[in-house]
Each structure stands twice: as structure tokens, then as C-alpha cells.
PDB file of C-alpha atoms in Angstrom:
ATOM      1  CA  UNK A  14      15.667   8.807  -3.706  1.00 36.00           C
ATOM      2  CA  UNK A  15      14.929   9.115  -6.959  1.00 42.00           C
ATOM      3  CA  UNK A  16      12.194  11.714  -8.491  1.00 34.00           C
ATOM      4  CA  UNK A  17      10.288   8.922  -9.702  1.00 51.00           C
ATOM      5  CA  UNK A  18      10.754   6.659  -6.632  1.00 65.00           C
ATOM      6  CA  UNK A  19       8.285   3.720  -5.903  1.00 78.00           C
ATOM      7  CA  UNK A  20       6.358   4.005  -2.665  1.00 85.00           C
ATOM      8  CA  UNK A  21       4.338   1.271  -0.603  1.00 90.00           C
ATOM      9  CA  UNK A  22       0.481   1.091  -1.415  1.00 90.00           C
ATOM     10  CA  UNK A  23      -1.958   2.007   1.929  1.00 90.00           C
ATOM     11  CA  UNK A  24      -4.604   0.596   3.086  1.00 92.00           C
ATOM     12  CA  UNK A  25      -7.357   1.398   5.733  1.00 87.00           C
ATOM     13  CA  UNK A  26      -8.269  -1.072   8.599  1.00 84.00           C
ATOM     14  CA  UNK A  27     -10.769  -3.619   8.328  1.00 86.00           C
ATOM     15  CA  UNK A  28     -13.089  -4.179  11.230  1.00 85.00           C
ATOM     16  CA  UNK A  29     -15.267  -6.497   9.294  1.00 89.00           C
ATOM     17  CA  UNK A  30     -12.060  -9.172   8.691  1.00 91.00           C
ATOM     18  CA  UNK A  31     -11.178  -9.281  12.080  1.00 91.00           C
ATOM     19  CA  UNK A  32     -14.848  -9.879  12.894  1.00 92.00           C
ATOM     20  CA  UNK A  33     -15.031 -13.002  10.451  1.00 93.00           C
ATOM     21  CA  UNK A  34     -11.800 -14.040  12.186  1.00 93.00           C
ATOM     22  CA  UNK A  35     -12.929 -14.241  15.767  1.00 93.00           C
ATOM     23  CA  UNK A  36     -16.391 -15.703  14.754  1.00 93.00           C
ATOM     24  CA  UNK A  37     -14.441 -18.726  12.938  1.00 93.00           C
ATOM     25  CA  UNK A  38     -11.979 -19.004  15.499  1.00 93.00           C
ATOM     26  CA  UNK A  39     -14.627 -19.469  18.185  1.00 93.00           C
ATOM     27  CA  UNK A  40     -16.145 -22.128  16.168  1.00 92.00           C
ATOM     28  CA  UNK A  41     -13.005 -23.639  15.666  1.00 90.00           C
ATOM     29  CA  UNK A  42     -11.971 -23.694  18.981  1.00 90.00           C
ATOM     30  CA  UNK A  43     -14.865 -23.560  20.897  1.00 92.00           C
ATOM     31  CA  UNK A  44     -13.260 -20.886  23.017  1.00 93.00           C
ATOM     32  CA  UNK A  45     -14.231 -17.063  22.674  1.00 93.00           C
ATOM     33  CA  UNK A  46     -11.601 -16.115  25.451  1.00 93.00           C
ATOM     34  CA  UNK A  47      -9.215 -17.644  23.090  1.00 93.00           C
ATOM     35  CA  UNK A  48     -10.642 -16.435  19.971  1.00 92.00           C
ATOM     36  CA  UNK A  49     -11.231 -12.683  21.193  1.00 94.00           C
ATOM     37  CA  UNK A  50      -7.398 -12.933  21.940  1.00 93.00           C
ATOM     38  CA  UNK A  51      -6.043 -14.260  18.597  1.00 92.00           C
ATOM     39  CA  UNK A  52      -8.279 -11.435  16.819  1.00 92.00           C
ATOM     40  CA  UNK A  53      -7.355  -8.525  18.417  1.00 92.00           C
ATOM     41  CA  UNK A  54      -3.503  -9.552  18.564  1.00 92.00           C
ATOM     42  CA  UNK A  55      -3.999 -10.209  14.347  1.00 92.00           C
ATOM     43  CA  UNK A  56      -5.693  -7.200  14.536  1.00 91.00           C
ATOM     44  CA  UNK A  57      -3.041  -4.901  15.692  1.00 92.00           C
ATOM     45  CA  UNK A  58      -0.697  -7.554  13.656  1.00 92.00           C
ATOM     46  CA  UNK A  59      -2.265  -5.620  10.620  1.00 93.00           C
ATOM     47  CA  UNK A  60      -2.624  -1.839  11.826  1.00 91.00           C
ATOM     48  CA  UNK A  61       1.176  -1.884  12.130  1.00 90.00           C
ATOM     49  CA  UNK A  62       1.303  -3.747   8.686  1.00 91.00           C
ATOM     50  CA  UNK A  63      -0.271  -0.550   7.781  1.00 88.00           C
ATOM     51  CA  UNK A  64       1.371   1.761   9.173  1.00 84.00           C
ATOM     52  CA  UNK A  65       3.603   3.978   7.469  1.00 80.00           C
ATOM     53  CA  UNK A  66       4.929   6.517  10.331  1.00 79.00           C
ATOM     54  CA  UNK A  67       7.331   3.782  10.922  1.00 75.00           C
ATOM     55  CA  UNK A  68      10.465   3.689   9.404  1.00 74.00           C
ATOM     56  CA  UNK A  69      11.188   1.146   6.564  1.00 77.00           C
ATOM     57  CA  UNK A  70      12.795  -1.718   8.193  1.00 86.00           C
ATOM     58  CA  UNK A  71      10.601  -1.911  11.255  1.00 89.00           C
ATOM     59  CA  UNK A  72       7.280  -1.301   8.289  1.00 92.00           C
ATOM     60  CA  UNK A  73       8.991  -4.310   6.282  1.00 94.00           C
ATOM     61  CA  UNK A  74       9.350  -6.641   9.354  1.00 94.00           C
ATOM     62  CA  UNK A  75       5.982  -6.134  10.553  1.00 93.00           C
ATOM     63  CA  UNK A  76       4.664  -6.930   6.594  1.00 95.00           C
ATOM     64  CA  UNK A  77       6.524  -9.791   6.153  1.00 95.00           C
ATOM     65  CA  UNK A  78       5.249 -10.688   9.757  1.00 95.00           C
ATOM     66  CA  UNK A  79       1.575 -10.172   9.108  1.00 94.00           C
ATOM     67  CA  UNK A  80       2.020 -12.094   5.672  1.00 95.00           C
ATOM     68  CA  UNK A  81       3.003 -15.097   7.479  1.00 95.00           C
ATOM     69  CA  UNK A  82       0.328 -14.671   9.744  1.00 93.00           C
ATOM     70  CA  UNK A  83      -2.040 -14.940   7.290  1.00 93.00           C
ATOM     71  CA  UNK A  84      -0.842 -18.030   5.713  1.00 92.00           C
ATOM     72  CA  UNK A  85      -1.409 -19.919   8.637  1.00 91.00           C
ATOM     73  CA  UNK A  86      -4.755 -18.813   9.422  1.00 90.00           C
ATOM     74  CA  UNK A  87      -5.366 -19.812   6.161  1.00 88.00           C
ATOM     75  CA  UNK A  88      -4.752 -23.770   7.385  1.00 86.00           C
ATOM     76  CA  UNK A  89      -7.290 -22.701  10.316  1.00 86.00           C
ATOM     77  CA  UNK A  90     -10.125 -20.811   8.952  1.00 90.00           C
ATOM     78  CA  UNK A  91     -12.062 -20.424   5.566  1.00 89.00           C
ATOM     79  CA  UNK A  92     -11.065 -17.680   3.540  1.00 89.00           C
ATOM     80  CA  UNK A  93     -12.844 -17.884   0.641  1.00 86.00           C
ATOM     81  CA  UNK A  94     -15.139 -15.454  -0.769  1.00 81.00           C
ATOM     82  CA  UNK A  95     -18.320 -17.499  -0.373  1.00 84.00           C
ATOM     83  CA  UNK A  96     -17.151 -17.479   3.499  1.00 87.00           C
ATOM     84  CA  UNK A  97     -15.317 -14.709   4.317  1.00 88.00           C
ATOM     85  CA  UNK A  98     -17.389 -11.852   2.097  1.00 88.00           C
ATOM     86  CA  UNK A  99     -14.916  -8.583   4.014  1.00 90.00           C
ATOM     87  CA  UNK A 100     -13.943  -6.206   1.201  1.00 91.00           C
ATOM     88  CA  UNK A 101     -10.179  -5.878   1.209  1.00 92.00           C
ATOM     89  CA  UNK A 102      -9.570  -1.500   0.469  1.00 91.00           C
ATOM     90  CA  UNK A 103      -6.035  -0.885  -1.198  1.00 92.00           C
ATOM     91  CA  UNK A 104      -4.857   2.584  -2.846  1.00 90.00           C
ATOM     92  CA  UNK A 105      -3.227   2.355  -5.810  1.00 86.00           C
ATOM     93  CA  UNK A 106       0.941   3.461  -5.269  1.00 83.00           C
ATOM     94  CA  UNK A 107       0.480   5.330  -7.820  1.00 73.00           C
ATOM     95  CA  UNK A 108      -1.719   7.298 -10.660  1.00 61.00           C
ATOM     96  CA  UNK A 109      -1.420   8.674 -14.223  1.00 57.00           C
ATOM     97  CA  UNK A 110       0.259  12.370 -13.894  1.00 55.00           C
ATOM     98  CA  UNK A 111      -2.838  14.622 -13.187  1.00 49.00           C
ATOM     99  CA  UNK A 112      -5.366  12.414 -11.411  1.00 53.00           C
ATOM    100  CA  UNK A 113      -5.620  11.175  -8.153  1.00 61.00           C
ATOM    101  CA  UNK A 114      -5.065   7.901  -6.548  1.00 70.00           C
ATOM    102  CA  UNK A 115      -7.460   5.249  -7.160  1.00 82.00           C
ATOM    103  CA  UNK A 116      -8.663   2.923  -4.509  1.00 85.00           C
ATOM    104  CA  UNK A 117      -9.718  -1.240  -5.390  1.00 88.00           C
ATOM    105  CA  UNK A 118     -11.995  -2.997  -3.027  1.00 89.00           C
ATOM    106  CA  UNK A 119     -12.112  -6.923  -3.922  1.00 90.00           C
ATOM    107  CA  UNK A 120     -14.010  -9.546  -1.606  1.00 90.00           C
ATOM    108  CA  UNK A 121     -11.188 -11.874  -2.190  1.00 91.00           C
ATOM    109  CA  UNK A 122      -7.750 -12.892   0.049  1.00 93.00           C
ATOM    110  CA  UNK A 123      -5.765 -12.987  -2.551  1.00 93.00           C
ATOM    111  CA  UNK A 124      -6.112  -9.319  -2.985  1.00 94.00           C
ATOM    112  CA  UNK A 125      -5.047  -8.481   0.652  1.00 94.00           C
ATOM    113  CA  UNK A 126      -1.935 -11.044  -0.570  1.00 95.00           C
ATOM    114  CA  UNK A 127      -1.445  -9.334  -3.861  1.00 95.00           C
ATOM    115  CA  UNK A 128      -0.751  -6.207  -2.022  1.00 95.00           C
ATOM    116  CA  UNK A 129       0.795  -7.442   0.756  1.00 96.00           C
ATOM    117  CA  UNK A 130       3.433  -8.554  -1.323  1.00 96.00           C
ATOM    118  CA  UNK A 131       3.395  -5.461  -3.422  1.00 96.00           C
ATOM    119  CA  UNK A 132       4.658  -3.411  -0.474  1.00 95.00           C
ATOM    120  CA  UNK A 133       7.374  -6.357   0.837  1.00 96.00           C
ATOM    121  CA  UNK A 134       8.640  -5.824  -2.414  1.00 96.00           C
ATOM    122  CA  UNK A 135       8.873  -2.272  -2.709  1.00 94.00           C
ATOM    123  CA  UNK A 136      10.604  -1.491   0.823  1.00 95.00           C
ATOM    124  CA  UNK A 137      12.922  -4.659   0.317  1.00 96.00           C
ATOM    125  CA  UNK A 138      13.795  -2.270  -3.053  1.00 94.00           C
ATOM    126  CA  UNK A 139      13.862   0.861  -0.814  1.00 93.00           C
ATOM    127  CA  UNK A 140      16.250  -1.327   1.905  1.00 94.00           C
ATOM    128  CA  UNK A 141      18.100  -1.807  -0.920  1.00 94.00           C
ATOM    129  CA  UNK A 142      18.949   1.774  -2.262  1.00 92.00           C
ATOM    130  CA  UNK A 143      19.760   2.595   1.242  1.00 93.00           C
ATOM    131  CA  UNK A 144      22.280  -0.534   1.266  1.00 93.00           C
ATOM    132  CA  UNK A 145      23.450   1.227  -2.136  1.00 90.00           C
ATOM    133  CA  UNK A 146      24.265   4.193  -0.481  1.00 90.00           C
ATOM    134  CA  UNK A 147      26.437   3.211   2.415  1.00 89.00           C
ATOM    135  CA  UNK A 148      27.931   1.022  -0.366  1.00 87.00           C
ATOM    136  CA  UNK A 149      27.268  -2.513   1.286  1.00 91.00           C
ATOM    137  CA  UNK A 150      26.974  -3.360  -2.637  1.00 88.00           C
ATOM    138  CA  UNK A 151      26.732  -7.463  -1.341  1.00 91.00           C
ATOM    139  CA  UNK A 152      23.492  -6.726   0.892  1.00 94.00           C
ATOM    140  CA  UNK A 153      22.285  -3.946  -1.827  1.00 92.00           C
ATOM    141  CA  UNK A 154      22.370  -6.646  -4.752  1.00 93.00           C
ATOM    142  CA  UNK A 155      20.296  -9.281  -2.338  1.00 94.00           C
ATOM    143  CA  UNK A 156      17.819  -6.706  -1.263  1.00 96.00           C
ATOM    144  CA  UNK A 157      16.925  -6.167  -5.338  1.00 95.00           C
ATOM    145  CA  UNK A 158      17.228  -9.764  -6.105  1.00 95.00           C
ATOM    146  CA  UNK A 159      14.257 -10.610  -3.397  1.00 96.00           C
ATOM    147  CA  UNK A 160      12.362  -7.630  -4.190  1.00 95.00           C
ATOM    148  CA  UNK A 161      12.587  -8.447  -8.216  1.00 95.00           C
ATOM    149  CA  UNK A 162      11.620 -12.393  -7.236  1.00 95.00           C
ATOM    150  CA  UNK A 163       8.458 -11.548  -5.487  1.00 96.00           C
ATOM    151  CA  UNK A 164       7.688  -9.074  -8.040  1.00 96.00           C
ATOM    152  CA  UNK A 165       7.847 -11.959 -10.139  1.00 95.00           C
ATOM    153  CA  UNK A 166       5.825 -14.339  -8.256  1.00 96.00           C
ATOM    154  CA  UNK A 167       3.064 -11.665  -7.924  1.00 95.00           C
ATOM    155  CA  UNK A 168       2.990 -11.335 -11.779  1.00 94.00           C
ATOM    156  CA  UNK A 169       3.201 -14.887 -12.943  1.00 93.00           C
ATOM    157  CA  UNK A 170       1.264 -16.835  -9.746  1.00 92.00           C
ATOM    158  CA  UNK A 171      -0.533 -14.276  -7.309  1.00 92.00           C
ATOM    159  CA  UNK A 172      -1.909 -11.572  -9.837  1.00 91.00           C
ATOM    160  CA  UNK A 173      -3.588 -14.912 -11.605  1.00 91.00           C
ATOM    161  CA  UNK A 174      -5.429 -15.585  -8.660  1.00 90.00           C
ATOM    162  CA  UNK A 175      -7.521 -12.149  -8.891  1.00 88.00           C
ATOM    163  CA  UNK A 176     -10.159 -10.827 -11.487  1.00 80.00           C
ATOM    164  CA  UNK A 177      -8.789  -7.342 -10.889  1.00 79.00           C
ATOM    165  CA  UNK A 178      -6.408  -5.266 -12.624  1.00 83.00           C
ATOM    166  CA  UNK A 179      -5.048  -2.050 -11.288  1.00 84.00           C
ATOM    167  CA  UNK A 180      -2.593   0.788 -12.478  1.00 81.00           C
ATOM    168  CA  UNK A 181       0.130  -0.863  -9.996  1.00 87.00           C
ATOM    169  CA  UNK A 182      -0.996  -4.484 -10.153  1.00 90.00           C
ATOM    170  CA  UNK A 183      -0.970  -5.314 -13.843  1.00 90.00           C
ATOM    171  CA  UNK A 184       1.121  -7.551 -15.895  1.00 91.00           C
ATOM    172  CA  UNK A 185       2.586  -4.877 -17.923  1.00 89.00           C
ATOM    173  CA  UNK A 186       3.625  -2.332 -14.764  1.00 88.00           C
ATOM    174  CA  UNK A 187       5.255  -5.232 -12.401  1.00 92.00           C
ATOM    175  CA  UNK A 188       7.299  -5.998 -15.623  1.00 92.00           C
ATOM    176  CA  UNK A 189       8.821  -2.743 -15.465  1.00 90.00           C
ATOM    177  CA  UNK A 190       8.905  -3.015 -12.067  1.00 91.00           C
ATOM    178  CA  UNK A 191      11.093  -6.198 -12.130  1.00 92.00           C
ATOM    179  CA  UNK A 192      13.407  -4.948 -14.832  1.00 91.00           C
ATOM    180  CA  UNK A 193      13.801  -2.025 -13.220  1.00 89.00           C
ATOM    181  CA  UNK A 194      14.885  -3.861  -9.733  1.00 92.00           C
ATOM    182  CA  UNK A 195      16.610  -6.289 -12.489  1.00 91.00           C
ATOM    183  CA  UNK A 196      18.690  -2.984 -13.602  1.00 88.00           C
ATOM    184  CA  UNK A 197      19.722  -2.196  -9.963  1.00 89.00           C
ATOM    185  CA  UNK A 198      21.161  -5.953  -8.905  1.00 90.00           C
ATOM    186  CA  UNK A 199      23.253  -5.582 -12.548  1.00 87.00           C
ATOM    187  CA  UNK A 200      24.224  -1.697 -11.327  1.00 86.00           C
ATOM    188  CA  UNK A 201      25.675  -3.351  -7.832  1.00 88.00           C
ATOM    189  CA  UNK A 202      27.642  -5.936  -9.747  1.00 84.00           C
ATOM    190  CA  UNK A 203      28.787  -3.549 -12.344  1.00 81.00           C
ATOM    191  CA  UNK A 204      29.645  -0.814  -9.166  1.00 80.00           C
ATOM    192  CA  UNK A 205      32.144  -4.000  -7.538  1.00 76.00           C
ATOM    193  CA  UNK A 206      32.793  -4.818 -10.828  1.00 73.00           C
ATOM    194  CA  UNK A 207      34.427  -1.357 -11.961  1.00 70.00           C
ATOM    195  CA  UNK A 208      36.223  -0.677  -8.335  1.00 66.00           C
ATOM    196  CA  UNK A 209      37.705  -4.082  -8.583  1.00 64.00           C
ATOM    197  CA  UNK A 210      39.620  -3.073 -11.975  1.00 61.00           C
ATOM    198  CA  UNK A 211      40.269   0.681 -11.098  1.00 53.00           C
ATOM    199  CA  UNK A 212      38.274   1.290 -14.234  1.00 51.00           C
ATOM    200  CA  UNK A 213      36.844   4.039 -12.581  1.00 53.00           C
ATOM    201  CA  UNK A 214      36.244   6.646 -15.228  1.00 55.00           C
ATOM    202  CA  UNK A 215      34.482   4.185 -17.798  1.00 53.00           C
ATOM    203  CA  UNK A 216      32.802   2.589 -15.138  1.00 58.00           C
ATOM    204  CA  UNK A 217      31.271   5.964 -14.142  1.00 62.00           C
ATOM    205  CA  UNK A 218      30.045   6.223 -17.386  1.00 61.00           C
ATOM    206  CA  UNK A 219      27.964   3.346 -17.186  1.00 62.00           C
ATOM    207  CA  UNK A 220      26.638   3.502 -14.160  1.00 64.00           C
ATOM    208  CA  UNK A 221      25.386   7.028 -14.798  1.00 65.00           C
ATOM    209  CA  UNK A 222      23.866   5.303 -17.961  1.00 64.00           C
ATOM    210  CA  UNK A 223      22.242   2.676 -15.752  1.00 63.00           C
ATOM    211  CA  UNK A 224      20.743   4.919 -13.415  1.00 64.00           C
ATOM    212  CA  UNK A 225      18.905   7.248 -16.327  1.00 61.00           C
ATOM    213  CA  UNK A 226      17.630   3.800 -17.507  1.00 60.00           C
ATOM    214  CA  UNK A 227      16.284   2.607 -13.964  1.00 60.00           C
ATOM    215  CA  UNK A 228      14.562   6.076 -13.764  1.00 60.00           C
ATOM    216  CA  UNK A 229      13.226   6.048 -16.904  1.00 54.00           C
ATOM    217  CA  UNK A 230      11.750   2.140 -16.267  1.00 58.00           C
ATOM    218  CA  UNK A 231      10.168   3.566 -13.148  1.00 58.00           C
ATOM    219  CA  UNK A 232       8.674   7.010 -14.471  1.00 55.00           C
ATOM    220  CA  UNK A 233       6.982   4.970 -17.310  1.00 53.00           C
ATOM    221  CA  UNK A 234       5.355   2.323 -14.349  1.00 54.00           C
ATOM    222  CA  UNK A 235       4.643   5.047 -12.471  1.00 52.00           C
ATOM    223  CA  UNK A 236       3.149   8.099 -15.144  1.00 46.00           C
ATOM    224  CA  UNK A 237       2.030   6.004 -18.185  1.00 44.00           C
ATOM    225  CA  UNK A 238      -1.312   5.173 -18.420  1.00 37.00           C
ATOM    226  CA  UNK A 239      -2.369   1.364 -18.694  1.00 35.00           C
ATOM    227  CA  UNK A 240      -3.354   1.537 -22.310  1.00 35.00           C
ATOM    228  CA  UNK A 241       0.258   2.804 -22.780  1.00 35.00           C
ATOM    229  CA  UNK A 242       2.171   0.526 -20.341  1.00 34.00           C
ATOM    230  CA  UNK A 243       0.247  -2.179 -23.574  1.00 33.00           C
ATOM    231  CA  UNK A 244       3.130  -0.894 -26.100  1.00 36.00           C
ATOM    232  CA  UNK A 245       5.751  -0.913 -23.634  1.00 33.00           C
ATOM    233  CA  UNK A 246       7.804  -4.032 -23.052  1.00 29.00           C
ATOM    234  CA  UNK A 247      11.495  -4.121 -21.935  1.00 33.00           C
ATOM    235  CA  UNK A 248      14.713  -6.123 -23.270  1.00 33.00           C
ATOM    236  CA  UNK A 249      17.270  -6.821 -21.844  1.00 31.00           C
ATOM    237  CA  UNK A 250      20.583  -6.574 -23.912  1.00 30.00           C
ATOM    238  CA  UNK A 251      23.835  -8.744 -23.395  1.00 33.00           C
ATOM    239  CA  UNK A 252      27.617  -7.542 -24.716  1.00 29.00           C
ATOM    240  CA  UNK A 253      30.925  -8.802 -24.412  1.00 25.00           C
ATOM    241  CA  UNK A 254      31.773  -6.054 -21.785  1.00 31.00           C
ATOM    242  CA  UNK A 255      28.742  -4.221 -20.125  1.00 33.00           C
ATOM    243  CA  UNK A 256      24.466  -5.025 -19.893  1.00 29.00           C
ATOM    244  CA  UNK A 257      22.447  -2.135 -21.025  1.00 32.00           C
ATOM    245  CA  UNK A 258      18.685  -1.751 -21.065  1.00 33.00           C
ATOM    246  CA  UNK A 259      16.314  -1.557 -24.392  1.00 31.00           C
ATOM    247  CA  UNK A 260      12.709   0.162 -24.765  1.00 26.00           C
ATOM    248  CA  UNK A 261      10.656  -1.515 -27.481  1.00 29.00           C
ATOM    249  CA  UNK A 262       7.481  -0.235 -28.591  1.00 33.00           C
ATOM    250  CA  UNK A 263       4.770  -2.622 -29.861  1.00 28.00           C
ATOM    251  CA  UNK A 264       3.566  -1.984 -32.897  1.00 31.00           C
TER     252      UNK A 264
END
């Protein structure tokens, strides 16, 4: 891992939301046997969504799980906030250097979503870097591919759905975030890329220069402040025989 490395968001569990679920159901159904059962089992659905004893892949299936989950009780019950006023709690993955982690309560879905996807992303990136290191380079390159596509659906559809900007969840920090996971898909094709034509000692080179880049993407998302992640806006540059990354400052 890298000294900078990204890390899920965490969240506390909401007895409130599962309330609101079972009372709708009920109505719904007409059935509080039924009801009871569908909101405990969504319930637990979510307290293993949250919980971050477990290992990566088993944390990731259970998000993606839960996310799905919540879709389609979206086709069953109201979520809205004039109907379903539960406050959604969410920590912030991360904090200017110095200060501790903020937490965001919003009486919206779409903030449980925003960060739901947040952390699929993230441990799809981590699943990657692990693929990286047992050099399944194919598997590593589709791990940051899916984890830099929701990153961009977040910024460009989800995060429009909220009033609510955070040090994590801001247009700015998810697009370092993306061209950093952008930088690691490039990094896998340029690892195959080099073995395949035994340039070995040039392709070192650049992959070393890669990696200081990818860091350097995800220190400044992580440590910058949000009035700085404003000047900061990333490039990315082509050439006839290798990609490299470029930092521009706003003026």
C-alpha cells in the first residue's frame, strides 16, 4: 500500500431507516410478519455493508450487494426526504493533515448512494493493487477501469443529486481520484506493454515515474484542503511512445 493510500468511508447504523422501512413495507404489503422480516434481513444487509473487520473482497461483495438492495426498494417504498426524514451519518475518508475526520449527516438517499458508491469504488481500486501485485495485470487493469467509471458517475450524475459537499465528495477531489485510478489502468498496460518488448530497463523507468505521479494525485486528494483542491486540476499528456501525468495550477 501506498503511504497515501485511499481507504473506505464508515458509517454508523441507522435504526431510524430500518424503522421507516418496515412501517412502509407493512403498508405496502399489508403484512407485518412479512415486513418485520424484510427489515431486519436489510438491516443486517447494511451492518455488514459497514463493516470493515472483513476483508476486502467479502466488504466489496456485501456493498455492491446492499447497493442493489436499495435500488429495488426504491421501486417499493418512498424514499424521499419529505417521506423518509432518517439522517444518513458518513465520515469523511479522509481530512486535511492535522484535523480530524469530519462526519456529514444529510436527510436524503442519495447521500447513503453517494457513499455507497464511494467505498465500491475505493476497494474495487484496493482489489486492484492486490491484482497488481500477484501480477494478474488483465484483472488489475479491469479492477481500475470500474473503480475510475463509478468515480465518474458519482462526480458527473450522483454528486448532482445532493446539496452537500464534503472533503471526499467534491468535484475537484473525485477528479483526482479518477485520474489517479486513470494513472494505474495506463501503469498495467504500460507493465504488459514493457515485458512484451523486453524493454525492461526503460520500462522501469517509467513505471517508477508513474507510480510517484499516482502518489502524488492521491496525497493532494487526500492532504489538500478544499480551497486548494480549487487550483488543482489534472492533464493528461499523450506522446508518441509513453503517457505521463501533468499538474496545472489555476491561476
Amino acid at each position: 500500500m501506498t503511504l497515501y493510500e485511499l481507504q473506505p468511508k464508515k458509517s454508523e447504523n441507522i435504526s431510524d431507516f430500518f424503522d421507516y422501512i418496515y412501517e412502509s413495507l407493512k403498508n405496502k404489503f399489508n403484512n407485518e410478519e412479512l415486513a418485520s422480516q424484510m427489515a431486519v434481513e436489510f438491516g443486517k444487509l447494511r451492518e455488514t455493508a459497514i463493516n470493515y473487520k472483513l476483508c476486502g473482497s467479502a466488504l466489496l461483495d456485501n456493498l455492491k450487494c446492499y447497493h442493489d438492495q436499495l435500488v429495488l426498494l426504491g421501486g417499493k417504498i418512498r424514499f424521499s426526504p419529505e417521506n423518509c426524514n432518517v439522517s444518513f451519518k458518513w465520515f469523511c475518508s479522509y481530512s486535511p493533515r492535522g484535523s480530524d475526520k469530519e462526519v456529514y449527516e444529510l436527510c436524503n438517499i442519495d447521500w447513503e448512494f453517494a457513499n455507497v458508491l464511494f467505498n465500491i469504488a475505493i476497494l474495487t481500486y484496493l482489489k486492484g493493487k492486490k491484482e497488481s501485485q500477484k501480477k494478474q495485470r488483465e484483472e488489475a487493469k479491469k479492477c481500475f477501469q470500474e473503480a475510475a467509471g463509478i468515480i465518474l458517475f458519482l462526480k458527473d450524475h450522483q454528486l448532482k443529486k445532493i446539496n452537500r459537499r464534503t472533503n471526499d465528495l467534491n468535484d475537484h477531489a473525485l477528479e483526482l481520484i479518477f485520474n489517479s485510478f486513470v494513472g494505474y489502468v495506463q501503469l498495467e498496460v504500460a507493465k504488459k506493454s514493457m515485458r512484451r518488448k523486453s524493454k525492461r530497463q526503460a520500462g522501469s523507468k517509467f513505471i517508477r515515474r508513474r507510480e510517484k505521479t499516482v502518489q502524488y494525485f492521491q496525497y493532494h486528494a487526500k492532504c489538500k484542503t478544499t480551497v486548494s483542491l480549487l487550483r488543482l486540476t489534472v492533464q493528461i499528456l499523450r506522446s508518441d511512445e509513453q503517457l505521463s501525468y501533468g499538474l496545472a495550477r489555476r491561476g
